[in-house]
Amino acid sequence: MKQTEQMERSEQVEPDEQLEQVAQVERVEWIGHNEYIERIDTFPMIHRLKAPYGDANGYKEYRTCFLFRITTRSGVEGWGECIDWLPTLEQGFRQRIIPFLLGKPVLDRMQLVKTVEKWHLRAAAGVSMALTEIAAKMGGFSVTELWGGKWREQVPVYASFQSYTDREDWSDESLRLVEKAVDAGYGMVKVKTGGKPFMEDEAHIVRILRTLEGKGRVAVDANQSYDVAEAERWLRVFTRWDNILWFEEPLPLDQTAGYRMLRETLPVPIAGGENLAGGSAFLPLLRENAVDIIQPDVMHVKGIDEYRSILELGRYFGIRVSPHAYDGVLSRFYAILAQSCLSPWSKMKEADIEPVEWDVMENPFNRLILLSPEAGMVRLPDGPGLGVELDLEMMEAFRWDGTPYA
Ligand code: MG
């Protein structure tokens, strides 16, 4: 368009319309520049288990949950979650993180998260969740829309067990719980090994594989408890059964060469990475072709943005990504949202996206978000932000009273 034509057209706009246009521009700028963090409330929670359960790392006596709510000047709310010893989190938030965040622009998420990361990495993950939800709500979007939209309306999950108890008949009890989950519609489960003598663990896993033959697939998680020789003893089981999903963290995770050896000798996918703290920590495993599946956890890396870049990293390397999500209900929901926005790993329509972990043990905090799988699938809700509400009454009922615990 010629300049003279342009001038003529702009002159044709009525003065009132011009004012309206200017007002709209100003409103957009106001949201961006003047919306700041006004208030942060913390919700530390604890639940003592009726009976301890565990894995190769030992028994759990309790479960905890730490959520916090960021509220902006105009009243937009976003929730974050992090995991650590509750006294550490409470003190860290009160003394450093909350004073730092108050008054900061809510849309400067990346910089704010980077600063908090220096003090407490897992708190940074929580802050990134809360500020992502706020950004989505401010724009009137769901979080998945903010991220560019969903590829799918449902995401598969697998039932995750802590197989060990202090009961004599721990193996019978484990099998009973696994069968119950499969009857409830889960087609995939994860069970533990590495915490008992090899023959006892082997007998347990074989019972489960036999019981689920034709009905369900089984991931076997050793929580980094073996060396290469001990891990290779599983060859005789893994060659006999074809309903094995993956072998998870057989070795300490820094033993990249050992992982590469197991990947060559064992006939099942090798998975790992739940405790790695960021994208760069995954690089040795990926560059060295040491695993078939990476398992980042939203709460263990430096935020939901970092987490999503790890998902993409997996795609770039042609390695599957099956999120670890055992430690929190909100972070698990974020893992599901991120998985719904991830491009398919395969053209096979029946399994185009990797499953997310779903804790099925005694843990009341799983119910803080009302969302339950049907036939092993979680259907994504609609609505601005997360599209779900957290149960505030329950948060008060389980609130940690400040009493020290081990
Ligand atoms: Mg694990």
Short mmCIF file of C-alpha atoms and ligand atoms in Angstrom, two decimals:
data_model
loop_
_atom_site.label_atom_id
_atom_site.label_comp_id
_atom_site.label_asym_id
_atom_site.label_seq_id
_atom_site.Cartn_x
_atom_site.Cartn_y
_atom_site.Cartn_z
CA MET A 1 0.00 0.00 0.00
CA LYS A 2 1.33 3.43 -0.87
CA GLN A 3 2.03 5.83 1.98
CA THR A 4 -0.57 8.39 0.81
CA GLU A 5 -3.25 5.68 0.70
CA GLN A 6 -2.35 4.56 4.20
CA MET A 7 -2.65 8.10 5.52
CA GLU A 8 -6.02 8.57 3.86
CA ARG A 9 -7.33 5.33 5.43
CA SER A 10 -6.17 6.19 8.94
CA GLU A 11 -7.80 9.59 8.59
CA GLN A 12 -11.09 7.83 7.87
CA VAL A 13 -11.16 6.22 11.38
CA GLU A 14 -13.62 8.06 13.61
CA PRO A 15 -12.08 9.74 16.70
CA ASP A 16 -14.11 7.52 19.10
CA GLU A 17 -12.86 4.36 17.38
CA GLN A 18 -9.32 5.63 17.61
CA LEU A 19 -9.71 6.16 21.33
CA GLU A 20 -11.07 2.63 21.73
CA GLN A 21 -8.11 1.17 19.84
CA VAL A 22 -5.67 3.06 22.05
CA ALA A 23 -7.54 1.88 25.16
CA GLN A 24 -7.26 -1.73 24.02
CA VAL A 25 -3.54 -1.42 23.45
CA GLU A 26 -3.15 0.12 26.89
CA ARG A 27 -5.12 -2.70 28.51
CA VAL A 28 -2.87 -5.35 26.94
CA GLU A 29 0.22 -3.49 28.15
CA TRP A 30 -1.27 -3.12 31.63
CA ILE A 31 -1.70 -6.88 32.00
CA GLY A 32 1.86 -7.53 30.89
CA HIS A 33 3.64 -4.92 32.96
CA ASN A 34 1.58 -4.31 36.04
CA GLU A 35 0.48 -7.75 37.14
CA TYR A 36 2.68 -8.76 40.03
CA ILE A 37 2.79 -11.35 42.81
CA GLU A 38 0.85 -10.12 45.81
CA ARG A 39 0.49 -13.12 48.09
CA ILE A 40 1.84 -16.63 48.61
CA ASP A 41 0.27 -19.24 50.92
CA THR A 42 1.89 -22.56 51.76
CA PHE A 43 0.11 -25.86 52.45
CA PRO A 44 2.47 -28.43 54.02
CA MET A 45 0.73 -31.78 54.57
CA ILE A 46 1.59 -35.10 56.16
CA HIS A 47 -0.09 -38.49 56.38
CA ARG A 48 1.25 -41.33 58.52
CA LEU A 49 0.74 -44.66 56.76
CA LYS A 50 -1.32 -47.41 58.39
CA ALA A 51 1.41 -49.88 57.46
CA PRO A 52 4.82 -49.08 55.95
CA TYR A 53 5.58 -49.99 52.34
CA GLY A 54 8.71 -49.60 50.29
CA ASP A 55 11.24 -50.42 47.62
CA ALA A 56 14.97 -51.20 47.48
CA ASN A 57 15.61 -47.86 49.23
CA GLY A 58 13.69 -48.93 52.36
CA TYR A 59 10.25 -48.45 53.89
CA LYS A 60 8.11 -45.34 53.93
CA GLU A 61 6.33 -44.56 57.20
CA TYR A 62 4.52 -41.47 55.95
CA ARG A 63 3.71 -39.50 52.82
CA THR A 64 3.98 -35.73 52.60
CA CYS A 65 2.81 -33.09 50.17
CA PHE A 66 3.80 -29.42 49.91
CA LEU A 67 1.61 -27.16 47.82
CA PHE A 68 1.62 -23.39 47.61
CA ARG A 69 -0.66 -20.83 46.02
CA ILE A 70 0.55 -17.66 44.34
CA THR A 71 -2.04 -14.88 44.05
CA THR A 72 -1.55 -11.88 41.79
CA ARG A 73 -2.56 -8.28 42.41
CA SER A 74 -5.78 -8.75 40.44
CA GLY A 75 -6.59 -12.04 42.17
CA VAL A 76 -5.40 -14.64 39.63
CA GLU A 77 -4.29 -17.81 41.42
CA GLY A 78 -1.72 -20.42 40.44
CA TRP A 79 -0.63 -23.56 42.32
CA GLY A 80 2.83 -25.02 42.70
CA GLU A 81 4.15 -28.17 44.34
CA CYS A 82 7.55 -29.26 45.57
CA ILE A 83 9.04 -32.11 47.54
CA ASP A 84 11.57 -32.11 50.36
CA TRP A 85 11.54 -32.42 54.13
CA LEU A 86 8.62 -30.16 55.20
CA PRO A 87 10.61 -28.07 57.75
CA THR A 88 13.18 -27.26 55.04
CA LEU A 89 10.47 -26.15 52.62
CA GLU A 90 8.48 -24.13 55.17
CA GLN A 91 11.54 -22.28 56.38
CA GLY A 92 12.91 -21.75 52.88
CA PHE A 93 9.64 -20.31 51.65
CA ARG A 94 9.07 -18.06 54.68
CA GLN A 95 12.58 -16.69 54.92
CA ARG A 96 13.75 -16.41 51.35
CA ILE A 97 11.47 -17.50 48.52
CA ILE A 98 8.28 -15.64 49.49
CA PRO A 99 10.07 -12.34 50.34
CA PHE A 100 11.92 -12.56 47.01
CA LEU A 101 8.83 -13.27 44.90
CA LEU A 102 6.43 -10.72 46.40
CA GLY A 103 6.03 -7.73 44.11
CA LYS A 104 7.71 -9.42 41.14
CA PRO A 105 6.05 -9.38 37.67
CA VAL A 106 4.19 -12.67 37.24
CA LEU A 107 5.05 -13.02 33.56
CA ASP A 108 8.82 -12.99 34.19
CA ARG A 109 8.60 -16.70 34.94
CA MET A 110 11.87 -17.84 33.41
CA GLN A 111 14.03 -15.30 35.26
CA LEU A 112 12.23 -15.76 38.59
CA VAL A 113 12.54 -19.54 38.38
CA LYS A 114 16.24 -19.24 37.54
CA THR A 115 16.85 -17.20 40.69
CA VAL A 116 14.89 -19.53 42.99
CA GLU A 117 16.75 -22.47 41.42
CA LYS A 118 19.99 -21.21 42.95
CA TRP A 119 18.54 -21.59 46.47
CA HIS A 120 16.29 -24.62 46.11
CA LEU A 121 15.95 -26.47 42.84
CA ARG A 122 12.72 -28.24 43.73
CA ALA A 123 11.09 -25.04 44.95
CA ALA A 124 11.93 -23.56 41.55
CA ALA A 125 9.98 -26.38 39.93
CA GLY A 126 6.95 -25.45 42.02
CA VAL A 127 7.24 -21.74 41.22
CA SER A 128 7.34 -22.52 37.52
CA MET A 129 4.10 -24.52 37.82
CA ALA A 130 2.25 -21.72 39.64
CA LEU A 131 3.42 -19.00 37.25
CA THR A 132 2.54 -21.14 34.21
CA GLU A 133 -1.01 -21.59 35.48
CA ILE A 134 -1.29 -17.84 36.12
CA ALA A 135 0.01 -16.96 32.64
CA ALA A 136 -2.55 -19.31 31.07
CA LYS A 137 -5.43 -17.89 33.13
CA MET A 138 -4.43 -14.30 32.35
CA GLY A 139 -4.72 -15.07 28.68
CA GLY A 140 -7.96 -16.99 29.16
CA PHE A 141 -6.29 -20.22 28.04
CA SER A 142 -5.83 -23.68 29.41
CA VAL A 143 -2.21 -24.61 30.17
CA THR A 144 -2.20 -26.98 27.19
CA GLU A 145 -3.42 -24.16 24.90
CA LEU A 146 -0.63 -21.95 26.25
CA TRP A 147 1.78 -24.71 25.23
CA GLY A 148 0.46 -24.92 21.70
CA GLY A 149 -2.41 -27.36 22.08
CA LYS A 150 -3.06 -31.03 22.73
CA TRP A 151 -2.30 -33.92 20.44
CA ARG A 152 -4.68 -36.17 22.34
CA GLU A 153 -7.57 -35.99 24.84
CA GLN A 154 -6.40 -38.96 26.94
CA VAL A 155 -3.05 -40.00 28.32
CA PRO A 156 -2.21 -43.58 29.41
CA VAL A 157 -0.99 -44.22 32.94
CA TYR A 158 0.53 -47.25 34.64
CA ALA A 159 -0.25 -48.41 38.17
CA SER A 160 2.87 -47.96 40.29
CA PHE A 161 3.46 -50.15 43.35
CA GLN A 162 5.82 -50.21 46.30
CA SER A 163 6.08 -53.99 46.45
CA TYR A 164 7.73 -54.53 49.80
CA THR A 165 6.07 -54.61 53.21
CA ASP A 166 7.36 -55.97 56.51
CA ARG A 167 4.83 -58.82 56.25
CA GLU A 168 6.04 -62.41 55.86
CA ASP A 169 3.69 -62.81 52.92
CA TRP A 170 4.75 -59.60 51.17
CA SER A 171 4.86 -61.36 47.80
CA ASP A 172 1.25 -62.68 48.11
CA GLU A 173 0.08 -59.22 49.15
CA SER A 174 1.91 -57.61 46.22
CA LEU A 175 0.35 -60.05 43.77
CA ARG A 176 -3.10 -59.45 45.23
CA LEU A 177 -2.78 -55.66 44.80
CA VAL A 178 -1.42 -55.97 41.26
CA GLU A 179 -4.28 -58.28 40.24
CA LYS A 180 -6.77 -55.85 41.74
CA ALA A 181 -5.33 -52.98 39.68
CA VAL A 182 -5.43 -55.02 36.48
CA ASP A 183 -9.05 -55.98 37.22
CA ALA A 184 -9.76 -52.25 37.66
CA GLY A 185 -8.57 -51.61 34.10
CA TYR A 186 -4.85 -50.90 34.31
CA GLY A 187 -3.02 -52.64 31.48
CA MET A 188 0.41 -51.63 32.77
CA VAL A 189 1.95 -51.90 36.23
CA LYS A 190 5.31 -51.23 37.86
CA VAL A 191 6.68 -53.39 40.67
CA LYS A 192 9.89 -53.34 42.70
CA THR A 193 12.96 -55.48 42.93
CA GLY A 194 16.47 -55.21 44.36
CA GLY A 195 15.47 -55.00 48.02
CA LYS A 196 15.29 -58.74 48.78
CA PRO A 197 17.63 -61.67 48.03
CA PHE A 198 17.73 -62.29 44.26
CA MET A 199 15.85 -65.63 44.31
CA GLU A 200 13.03 -64.15 46.39
CA ASP A 201 12.71 -61.16 44.06
CA GLU A 202 12.86 -63.43 41.03
CA ALA A 203 10.06 -65.67 42.35
CA HIS A 204 7.92 -62.58 43.02
CA ILE A 205 8.41 -61.07 39.56
CA VAL A 206 7.80 -64.42 37.82
CA ARG A 207 4.51 -64.87 39.71
CA ILE A 208 3.39 -61.45 38.54
CA LEU A 209 4.47 -62.01 34.94
CA ARG A 210 2.67 -65.36 34.88
CA THR A 211 -0.51 -63.97 36.42
CA LEU A 212 -0.64 -61.02 34.03
CA GLU A 213 0.23 -63.00 30.90
CA GLY A 214 -2.16 -61.87 28.17
CA LYS A 215 -3.70 -59.28 30.54
CA GLY A 216 -1.05 -56.76 31.45
CA ARG A 217 2.53 -55.64 31.03
CA VAL A 218 5.01 -55.20 33.87
CA ALA A 219 7.82 -52.70 34.49
CA VAL A 220 10.46 -53.94 36.93
CA ASP A 221 12.17 -51.21 39.01
CA ALA A 222 15.40 -51.98 40.87
CA ASN A 223 16.01 -48.43 42.22
CA GLN A 224 19.72 -48.58 41.25
CA SER A 225 20.44 -51.60 43.47
CA TYR A 226 22.52 -53.94 41.25
CA ASP A 227 25.87 -54.14 39.51
CA VAL A 228 26.09 -55.40 35.92
CA ALA A 229 26.64 -59.06 36.90
CA GLU A 230 23.62 -59.14 39.23
CA ALA A 231 21.42 -57.27 36.76
CA GLU A 232 22.33 -59.78 34.05
CA ARG A 233 20.94 -62.62 36.18
CA TRP A 234 17.55 -61.28 35.08
CA LEU A 235 18.32 -62.46 31.54
CA ARG A 236 16.76 -65.87 32.22
CA VAL A 237 13.46 -64.25 33.27
CA PHE A 238 13.44 -61.56 30.62
CA THR A 239 13.98 -64.04 27.77
CA ARG A 240 11.10 -66.23 28.97
CA TRP A 241 8.40 -63.58 29.23
CA ASP A 242 7.29 -61.07 26.65
CA ASN A 243 5.01 -58.95 28.86
CA ILE A 244 7.83 -56.85 30.30
CA LEU A 245 7.52 -53.10 29.75
CA TRP A 246 11.01 -52.12 30.85
CA PHE A 247 13.78 -52.72 33.42
CA GLU A 248 14.11 -49.54 35.46
CA GLU A 249 17.34 -48.25 36.99
CA PRO A 250 19.12 -51.57 37.49
CA LEU A 251 22.44 -49.74 38.21
CA PRO A 252 23.52 -46.48 39.84
CA LEU A 253 22.64 -43.94 37.20
CA ASP A 254 26.12 -42.53 36.73
CA GLN A 255 27.36 -45.93 35.46
CA THR A 256 26.70 -45.06 31.85
CA ALA A 257 29.02 -47.76 30.46
CA GLY A 258 27.26 -50.40 32.58
CA TYR A 259 23.88 -49.25 31.28
CA ARG A 260 25.19 -49.54 27.72
CA MET A 261 26.32 -53.12 28.40
CA LEU A 262 22.92 -54.07 29.83
CA ARG A 263 21.17 -52.48 26.89
CA GLU A 264 23.11 -54.85 24.66
CA THR A 265 22.68 -58.02 26.72
CA LEU A 266 19.12 -57.78 28.07
CA PRO A 267 16.17 -58.25 25.68
CA VAL A 268 13.97 -55.58 27.33
CA PRO A 269 14.03 -51.76 27.23
CA ILE A 270 16.20 -50.13 29.89
CA ALA A 271 14.76 -47.04 31.62
CA GLY A 272 16.01 -44.42 34.07
CA GLY A 273 16.53 -40.81 35.11
CA GLU A 274 13.84 -40.03 37.71
CA ASN A 275 16.23 -38.15 39.98
CA LEU A 276 18.18 -36.22 37.35
CA ALA A 277 17.99 -32.49 37.96
CA GLY A 278 17.80 -31.06 34.47
CA GLY A 279 18.21 -31.45 30.74
CA SER A 280 22.01 -31.47 30.78
CA ALA A 281 22.02 -34.35 33.30
CA PHE A 282 20.23 -36.51 30.71
CA LEU A 283 22.82 -35.87 28.02
CA PRO A 284 25.35 -38.59 29.02
CA LEU A 285 22.62 -41.26 28.94
CA LEU A 286 21.36 -40.02 25.59
CA ARG A 287 24.71 -39.40 23.91
CA GLU A 288 26.08 -42.77 25.04
CA ASN A 289 22.96 -44.69 23.92
CA ALA A 290 22.73 -46.02 27.47
CA VAL A 291 18.93 -46.26 27.87
CA ASP A 292 15.81 -46.90 25.81
CA ILE A 293 13.49 -44.73 27.92
CA ILE A 294 14.19 -41.60 29.97
CA GLN A 295 12.02 -40.85 33.01
CA PRO A 296 12.17 -37.18 34.03
CA ASP A 297 10.07 -36.01 36.98
CA VAL A 298 8.40 -32.57 36.85
CA MET A 299 9.29 -31.94 40.50
CA HIS A 300 12.90 -33.11 40.29
CA VAL A 301 14.01 -30.90 37.38
CA LYS A 302 14.31 -27.12 37.26
CA GLY A 303 10.71 -26.39 36.41
CA ILE A 304 7.97 -27.29 33.99
CA ASP A 305 9.68 -25.41 31.14
CA GLU A 306 12.90 -27.36 31.67
CA TYR A 307 10.85 -30.52 31.96
CA ARG A 308 9.17 -29.94 28.60
CA SER A 309 12.54 -29.33 26.97
CA ILE A 310 13.63 -32.77 28.27
CA LEU A 311 10.61 -34.34 26.60
CA GLU A 312 11.73 -32.74 23.33
CA LEU A 313 15.30 -33.88 23.96
CA GLY A 314 14.01 -37.44 24.09
CA ARG A 315 12.24 -36.90 20.79
CA TYR A 316 15.41 -35.44 19.17
CA PHE A 317 17.43 -38.49 20.27
CA GLY A 318 14.71 -40.95 19.27
CA ILE A 319 14.42 -42.16 22.86
CA ARG A 320 11.07 -42.71 24.56
CA VAL A 321 10.03 -40.54 27.54
CA SER A 322 7.89 -42.12 30.25
CA PRO A 323 7.54 -39.62 33.12
CA HIS A 324 8.29 -40.51 36.72
CA ALA A 325 5.53 -38.97 38.82
CA TYR A 326 5.47 -40.74 42.16
CA ASP A 327 6.03 -37.86 44.55
CA GLY A 328 3.18 -35.45 43.93
CA VAL A 329 -0.36 -35.03 42.69
CA LEU A 330 0.03 -31.63 41.00
CA SER A 331 3.35 -32.47 39.39
CA ARG A 332 1.82 -35.70 38.10
CA PHE A 333 -1.02 -33.70 36.59
CA TYR A 334 1.52 -31.40 34.90
CA ALA A 335 3.30 -34.50 33.56
CA ILE A 336 -0.02 -35.65 32.06
CA LEU A 337 -0.69 -32.21 30.56
CA ALA A 338 2.82 -32.12 29.06
CA GLN A 339 2.43 -35.64 27.69
CA SER A 340 -0.85 -34.62 26.02
CA CYS A 341 1.04 -31.85 24.20
CA LEU A 342 3.97 -34.03 23.15
CA SER A 343 4.21 -35.19 19.54
CA PRO A 344 3.71 -38.96 19.06
CA TRP A 345 6.85 -41.11 19.45
CA SER A 346 5.53 -43.66 17.02
CA LYS A 347 3.15 -43.95 14.10
CA MET A 348 1.56 -46.94 15.81
CA LYS A 349 -1.80 -45.48 16.73
CA GLU A 350 -2.48 -47.83 19.66
CA ALA A 351 0.60 -46.62 21.55
CA ASP A 352 1.58 -43.24 20.21
CA ILE A 353 2.40 -41.73 23.59
CA GLU A 354 4.34 -43.10 26.53
CA PRO A 355 2.52 -43.74 29.85
CA VAL A 356 2.78 -41.59 32.99
CA GLU A 357 3.32 -43.12 36.43
CA TRP A 358 0.21 -43.34 38.66
CA ASP A 359 0.74 -44.04 42.37
CA VAL A 360 -1.84 -46.61 43.56
CA MET A 361 -0.50 -47.12 47.09
CA GLU A 362 -2.08 -45.69 50.25
CA ASN A 363 -1.65 -41.96 49.68
CA PRO A 364 -4.55 -39.59 50.39
CA PHE A 365 -2.83 -36.74 48.52
CA ASN A 366 -3.59 -38.51 45.26
CA ARG A 367 -7.17 -37.33 45.80
CA LEU A 368 -6.32 -33.61 46.10
CA ILE A 369 -7.14 -33.42 42.40
CA LEU A 370 -10.28 -35.30 41.45
CA LEU A 371 -9.10 -37.17 38.43
CA SER A 372 -9.06 -40.92 38.16
CA PRO A 373 -8.02 -43.18 35.31
CA GLU A 374 -10.55 -45.27 33.45
CA ALA A 375 -9.23 -48.36 31.71
CA GLY A 376 -5.73 -47.04 32.37
CA MET A 377 -6.37 -43.69 30.67
CA VAL A 378 -6.71 -40.21 32.16
CA ARG A 379 -9.07 -37.90 30.28
CA LEU A 380 -7.92 -34.28 30.23
CA PRO A 381 -10.27 -31.69 31.68
CA ASP A 382 -11.21 -28.47 29.92
CA GLY A 383 -11.16 -24.94 31.27
CA PRO A 384 -8.77 -22.07 31.89
CA GLY A 385 -5.46 -22.76 33.63
CA LEU A 386 -5.29 -26.33 34.87
CA GLY A 387 -8.99 -26.99 34.39
CA VAL A 388 -9.17 -28.68 37.82
CA GLU A 389 -9.67 -27.50 41.40
CA LEU A 390 -7.55 -28.60 44.32
CA ASP A 391 -9.37 -29.81 47.45
CA LEU A 392 -8.80 -27.02 49.99
CA GLU A 393 -10.73 -28.74 52.78
CA MET A 394 -8.55 -31.78 52.46
CA MET A 395 -5.43 -29.60 52.54
CA GLU A 396 -6.55 -28.20 55.90
CA ALA A 397 -7.45 -31.64 57.24
CA PHE A 398 -3.95 -32.99 56.49
CA ARG A 399 -2.03 -29.81 57.34
CA TRP A 400 1.32 -30.50 59.00
CA ASP A 401 1.25 -28.99 62.51
CA GLY A 402 4.98 -28.25 62.67
CA THR A 403 5.77 -31.29 64.85
CA PRO A 404 9.20 -32.65 63.96
CA TYR A 405 9.24 -36.00 62.18
CA ALA A 406 12.10 -38.18 61.01
MG MG B 1 12.08 -45.78 39.78
#
